Amino acid sequence: MTTAVTYGVKISVESVYRKDLSNPENSVYFFNYRVEIENTNSFDVQLLNRHWLIFDSLNPAREVKGDGVVGVQPIIKADSKYTYVSGCDLHSEIGNMRGFYSFIKLDTNEIFKVSIPKFNMLTAPKLN
């Protein structure tokens, strides 16, 4: 699990290769990633949007931007956590993701960015 803290918001990410959803014969490798967002501040925050950079070892990098995560813009209370699981496909056996979330501090309406730490996506044979 990789972790980063920005402005009191702790992001922890881990990925897992999904052999059951992958098709190596057609160069499709699917990964799930689990993100835990912990608000260690004394104020509530809301996640507004995401910005991902996806690196695939044999293909050009991709950028993914959008509102919220998995269809929601969660409010994360002070000293609380929010966890979600999502997925990503690659066309090679090795890649990684990193990026940032935009949050709003609900008591002042201040918008700030929180780093998502780089995490690797590797198929099981590449872990040896």
Short mmCIF file of C-alpha atoms in Angstrom, two decimals:
data_model
loop_
_atom_site.label_atom_id
_atom_site.label_comp_id
_atom_site.label_asym_id
_atom_site.label_seq_id
_atom_site.Cartn_x
_atom_site.Cartn_y
_atom_site.Cartn_z
CA MET A 1 0.00 0.00 0.00
CA THR A 2 1.30 3.46 -0.87
CA THR A 3 0.34 6.51 1.16
CA ALA A 4 0.62 10.29 0.88
CA VAL A 5 -0.69 13.13 3.06
CA THR A 6 -1.54 16.57 1.68
CA TYR A 7 -3.23 19.30 3.75
CA GLY A 8 -4.27 16.76 6.37
CA VAL A 9 -5.92 14.40 3.88
CA LYS A 10 -4.27 10.97 3.82
CA ILE A 11 -4.59 8.90 0.64
CA SER A 12 -3.68 5.20 0.75
CA VAL A 13 -3.89 3.02 -2.36
CA GLU A 14 -3.34 -0.64 -3.12
CA SER A 15 -3.89 -2.52 -6.38
CA VAL A 16 -4.56 -6.11 -7.31
CA TYR A 17 -4.29 -7.86 -10.67
CA ARG A 18 -7.59 -9.43 -11.76
CA LYS A 19 -6.68 -12.53 -13.74
CA ASP A 20 -10.41 -13.39 -14.00
CA LEU A 21 -11.17 -10.12 -15.84
CA SER A 22 -8.02 -10.07 -17.97
CA ASN A 23 -7.35 -11.48 -21.43
CA PRO A 24 -3.56 -11.67 -21.97
CA GLU A 25 -4.01 -13.18 -25.45
CA ASN A 26 -5.58 -9.87 -26.50
CA SER A 27 -3.24 -7.71 -24.38
CA VAL A 28 -5.90 -6.79 -21.82
CA TYR A 29 -4.77 -6.72 -18.18
CA PHE A 30 -7.31 -5.56 -15.61
CA PHE A 31 -6.54 -4.23 -12.15
CA ASN A 32 -8.69 -3.16 -9.22
CA TYR A 33 -7.43 -0.50 -6.88
CA ARG A 34 -8.70 0.32 -3.41
CA VAL A 35 -8.42 3.91 -2.20
CA GLU A 36 -8.80 4.94 1.44
CA ILE A 37 -9.21 8.68 2.04
CA GLU A 38 -8.74 9.79 5.63
CA ASN A 39 -9.53 13.34 6.73
CA THR A 40 -7.24 14.00 9.70
CA ASN A 41 -8.32 17.64 9.90
CA SER A 42 -10.70 19.25 12.41
CA PHE A 43 -13.04 20.32 9.57
CA ASP A 44 -15.18 18.51 6.99
CA VAL A 45 -14.12 18.25 3.32
CA GLN A 46 -15.83 17.18 0.12
CA LEU A 47 -14.13 15.46 -2.78
CA LEU A 48 -15.07 17.37 -5.94
CA ASN A 49 -13.12 15.70 -8.74
CA ARG A 50 -10.29 13.42 -9.73
CA HIS A 51 -7.37 13.66 -12.14
CA TRP A 52 -5.48 10.45 -12.94
CA LEU A 53 -2.35 9.84 -14.99
CA ILE A 54 -2.19 6.23 -16.12
CA PHE A 55 1.10 4.84 -17.42
CA ASP A 56 1.11 1.65 -19.46
CA SER A 57 4.62 0.36 -20.19
CA LEU A 58 3.95 -0.33 -23.88
CA ASN A 59 1.48 2.45 -24.68
CA PRO A 60 1.09 6.21 -24.41
CA ALA A 61 0.08 7.62 -21.02
CA ARG A 62 -3.62 8.30 -20.48
CA GLU A 63 -5.28 11.08 -18.52
CA VAL A 64 -8.63 10.59 -16.81
CA LYS A 65 -10.53 13.51 -15.30
CA GLY A 66 -14.01 13.69 -13.87
CA ASP A 67 -16.37 14.64 -11.10
CA GLY A 68 -16.08 12.71 -7.86
CA VAL A 69 -15.15 9.05 -7.61
CA VAL A 70 -17.30 6.04 -8.56
CA GLY A 71 -20.26 8.33 -9.20
CA VAL A 72 -20.23 10.27 -5.91
CA GLN A 73 -18.68 13.41 -4.44
CA PRO A 74 -18.35 12.21 -0.85
CA ILE A 75 -18.28 14.47 2.17
CA ILE A 76 -15.64 13.24 4.57
CA LYS A 77 -16.18 14.42 8.13
CA ALA A 78 -13.30 15.46 10.38
CA ASP A 79 -11.35 12.44 11.63
CA SER A 80 -13.28 10.09 9.31
CA LYS A 81 -12.48 7.83 6.35
CA TYR A 82 -14.02 7.07 2.98
CA THR A 83 -13.04 3.99 0.98
CA TYR A 84 -13.88 2.94 -2.56
CA VAL A 85 -12.77 0.40 -5.14
CA SER A 86 -12.39 1.06 -8.85
CA GLY A 87 -10.57 -0.48 -11.78
CA CYS A 88 -8.25 0.16 -14.69
CA ASP A 89 -7.26 -1.80 -17.77
CA LEU A 90 -3.80 -1.82 -19.29
CA HIS A 91 -2.53 -3.25 -22.56
CA SER A 92 0.73 -4.42 -20.99
CA GLU A 93 1.67 -6.31 -17.84
CA ILE A 94 3.29 -3.33 -16.12
CA GLY A 95 1.95 0.11 -15.35
CA ASN A 96 1.22 2.64 -12.66
CA MET A 97 -1.17 5.39 -11.72
CA ARG A 98 -0.87 8.67 -9.85
CA GLY A 99 -2.76 11.93 -9.73
CA PHE A 100 -4.70 14.25 -7.47
CA TYR A 101 -8.14 14.95 -6.06
CA SER A 102 -9.66 18.39 -5.73
CA PHE A 103 -11.41 18.97 -2.41
CA ILE A 104 -13.38 21.81 -0.91
CA LYS A 105 -13.04 22.79 2.74
CA LEU A 106 -16.72 23.04 3.69
CA ASP A 107 -16.38 25.71 6.39
CA THR A 108 -14.56 28.23 4.15
CA ASN A 109 -15.27 26.99 0.58
CA GLU A 110 -11.50 26.90 -0.04
CA ILE A 111 -10.58 24.48 -2.83
CA PHE A 112 -7.33 22.52 -2.54
CA LYS A 113 -5.57 19.64 -4.30
CA VAL A 114 -4.52 16.40 -2.61
CA SER A 115 -1.86 14.15 -4.15
CA ILE A 116 -2.64 10.56 -4.99
CA PRO A 117 0.63 8.64 -4.55
CA LYS A 118 2.00 6.65 -7.47
CA PHE A 119 1.15 2.97 -7.20
CA ASN A 120 2.19 0.10 -9.43
CA MET A 121 -0.01 -2.30 -11.35
CA LEU A 122 1.83 -5.54 -12.04
CA THR A 123 0.64 -8.94 -13.16
CA ALA A 124 1.51 -11.83 -10.85
CA PRO A 125 4.33 -13.22 -13.05
CA LYS A 126 6.03 -9.82 -13.02
CA LEU A 127 6.17 -9.83 -9.20
CA ASN A 128 8.85 -12.56 -9.15
#
